[in-house]
Coordinates of C-alpha atoms and ligand atoms in Angstrom, one line a residue:
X1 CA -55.5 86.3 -9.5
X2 CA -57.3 89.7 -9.8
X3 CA -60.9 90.1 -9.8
X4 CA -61.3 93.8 -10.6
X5 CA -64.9 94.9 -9.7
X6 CA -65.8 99.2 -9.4
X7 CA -68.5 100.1 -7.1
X8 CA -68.6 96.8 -5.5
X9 CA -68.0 95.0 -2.3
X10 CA -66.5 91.3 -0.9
X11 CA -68.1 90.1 2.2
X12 CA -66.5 87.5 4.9
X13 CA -67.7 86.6 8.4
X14 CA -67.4 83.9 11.0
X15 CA -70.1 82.3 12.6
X16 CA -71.1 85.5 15.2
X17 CA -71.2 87.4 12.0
X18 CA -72.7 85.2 9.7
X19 CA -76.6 86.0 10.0
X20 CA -75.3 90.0 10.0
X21 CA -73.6 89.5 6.6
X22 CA -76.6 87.7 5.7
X23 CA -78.5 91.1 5.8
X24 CA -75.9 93.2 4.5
X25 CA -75.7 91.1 1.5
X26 CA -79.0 91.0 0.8
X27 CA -79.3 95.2 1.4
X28 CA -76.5 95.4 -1.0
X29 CA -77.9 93.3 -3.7
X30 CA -81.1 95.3 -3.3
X31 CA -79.6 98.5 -4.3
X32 CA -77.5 96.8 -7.4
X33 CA -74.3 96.9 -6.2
X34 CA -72.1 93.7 -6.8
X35 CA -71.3 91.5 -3.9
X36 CA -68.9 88.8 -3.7
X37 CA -69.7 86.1 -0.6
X38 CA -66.4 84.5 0.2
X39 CA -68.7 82.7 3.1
X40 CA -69.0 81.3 5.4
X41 CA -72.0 80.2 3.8
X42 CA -73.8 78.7 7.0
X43 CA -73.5 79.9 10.8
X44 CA -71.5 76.3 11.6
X45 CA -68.4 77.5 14.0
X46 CA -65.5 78.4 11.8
X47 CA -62.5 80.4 13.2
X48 CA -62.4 84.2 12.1
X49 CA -58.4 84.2 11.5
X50 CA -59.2 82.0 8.3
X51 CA -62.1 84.2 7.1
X52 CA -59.9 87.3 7.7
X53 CA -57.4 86.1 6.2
X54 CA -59.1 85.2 2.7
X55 CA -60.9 88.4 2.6
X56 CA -57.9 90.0 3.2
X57 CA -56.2 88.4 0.3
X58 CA -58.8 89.5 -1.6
X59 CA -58.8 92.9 -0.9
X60 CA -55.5 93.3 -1.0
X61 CA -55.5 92.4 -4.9
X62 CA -58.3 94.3 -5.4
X63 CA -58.0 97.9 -5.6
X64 CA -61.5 99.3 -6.2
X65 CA -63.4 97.3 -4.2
X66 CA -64.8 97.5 0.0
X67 CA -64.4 94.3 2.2
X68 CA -67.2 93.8 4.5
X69 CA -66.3 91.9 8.0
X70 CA -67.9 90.7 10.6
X71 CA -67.5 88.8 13.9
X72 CA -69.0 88.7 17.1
X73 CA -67.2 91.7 18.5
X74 CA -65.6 93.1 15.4
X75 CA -62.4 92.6 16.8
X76 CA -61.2 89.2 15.8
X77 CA -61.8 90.0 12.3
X78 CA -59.9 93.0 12.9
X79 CA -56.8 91.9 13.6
X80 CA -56.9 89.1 11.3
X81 CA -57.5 91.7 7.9
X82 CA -54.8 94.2 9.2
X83 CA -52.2 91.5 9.2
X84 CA -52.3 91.8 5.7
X85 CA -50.1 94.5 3.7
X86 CA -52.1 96.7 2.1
X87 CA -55.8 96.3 4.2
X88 CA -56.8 99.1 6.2
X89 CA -59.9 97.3 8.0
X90 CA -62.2 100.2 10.5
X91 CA -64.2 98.6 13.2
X92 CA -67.1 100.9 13.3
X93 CA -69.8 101.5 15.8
X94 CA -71.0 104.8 14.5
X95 CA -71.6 107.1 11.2
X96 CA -68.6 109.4 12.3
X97 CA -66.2 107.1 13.0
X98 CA -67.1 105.3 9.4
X99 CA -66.7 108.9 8.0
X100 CA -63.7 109.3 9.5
X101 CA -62.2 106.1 8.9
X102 CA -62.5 106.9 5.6
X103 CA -61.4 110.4 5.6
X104 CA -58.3 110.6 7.5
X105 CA -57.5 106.6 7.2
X106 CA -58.7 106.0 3.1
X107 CA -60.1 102.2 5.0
X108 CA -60.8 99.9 2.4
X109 CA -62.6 97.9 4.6
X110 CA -65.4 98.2 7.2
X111 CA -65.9 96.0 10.2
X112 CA -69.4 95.4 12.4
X113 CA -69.5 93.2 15.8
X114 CA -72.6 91.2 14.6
X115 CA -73.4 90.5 18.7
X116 CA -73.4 94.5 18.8
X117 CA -75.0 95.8 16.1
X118 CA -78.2 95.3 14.3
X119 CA -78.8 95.7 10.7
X120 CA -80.7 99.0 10.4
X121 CA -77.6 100.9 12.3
X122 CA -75.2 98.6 10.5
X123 CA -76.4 99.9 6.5
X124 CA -76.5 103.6 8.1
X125 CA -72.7 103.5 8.9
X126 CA -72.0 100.9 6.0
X127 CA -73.8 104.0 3.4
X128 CA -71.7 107.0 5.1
X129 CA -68.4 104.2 4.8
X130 CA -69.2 104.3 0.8
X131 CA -69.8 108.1 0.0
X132 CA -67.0 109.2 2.1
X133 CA -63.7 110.3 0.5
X134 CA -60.2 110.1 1.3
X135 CA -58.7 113.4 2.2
X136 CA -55.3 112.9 1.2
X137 CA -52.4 115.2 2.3
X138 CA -51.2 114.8 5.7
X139 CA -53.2 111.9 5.8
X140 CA -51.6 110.3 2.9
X141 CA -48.5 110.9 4.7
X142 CA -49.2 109.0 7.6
X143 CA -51.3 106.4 5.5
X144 CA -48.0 105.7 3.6
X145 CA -46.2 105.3 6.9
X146 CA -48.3 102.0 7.0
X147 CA -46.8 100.5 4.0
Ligands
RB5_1 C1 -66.7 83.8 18.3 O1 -67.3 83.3 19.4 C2 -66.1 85.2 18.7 O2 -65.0 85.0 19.6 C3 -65.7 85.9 17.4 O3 -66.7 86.0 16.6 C4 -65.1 87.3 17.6 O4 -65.9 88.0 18.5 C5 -63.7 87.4 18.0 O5 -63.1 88.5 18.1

């Protein structure tokens, strides 16, 4: 099934993530870009493989659109998106890895540890994550090397 959306982002977390994604949603929505929830939609204990999984699904058949993760570490999540051909999920802590990430590794998703991050740093990285470009070349290379 594809659900092409332009300028918009898909959201997933487990329960360490949930109140995180919470915020990110809401920041989102408040400055009109479109947001798809895939949940979990209360912070119950779910396991992060299953929510990594469907958001990586969803990314995956979605070209134009940012997946937004989040567990308790960021690293969980991690693993479970990059086990899916075609998601390049970035855990990032800071506003130059997120450039970066973006730059050198064209991520079409971004990761935040909601135990280690708080919302104010998490939209600052999350902002430089969506005007950042791919810059191709020897990059692409090695980006193709992935597939
Ligand atoms: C859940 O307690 C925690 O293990 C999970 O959110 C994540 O940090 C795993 O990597």
């Amino acid at each position: 099934m594809s659900y092409k959306i332009h300028n918009s982002f898909v959201l997933a977390s487990d329960h360490a993530g949930y109140d995180l994604k919470e915020q990110i949603k809401f920041y989102l929505e408040n400055n009109n870009f479109k947001v798809k929830d895939l949940g979990p939609f209360n912070n119950d204990s779910v396991d992060y493989p299953d929510y990594g999984k469907v958001l990586g699904d969803f990314i995956a058949s979605n070209k134009n659109i940012i997946g937004i993760a989040i567990c308790g570490t960021g690293i969980g999540i991690s693993i479970a998106l990059n086990r899916v051909s075609g998601v390049r999920a970035a855990l990032c802590h800071n506003i130059e890895i997120a450039k970066l990430a973006r730059n050198h590794n064209n991520a079409n998703a971004i990761v935040f540890g909601g135990r280690f991050i708080n919302i104010n740093d998490a939209v600052s990285i999350l902002d430089v994550f969506i005007k950042e470009d791919f810059e191709g070349g020897r990059h692409k290379r090695r980006v193709d090397k992935l597939n």
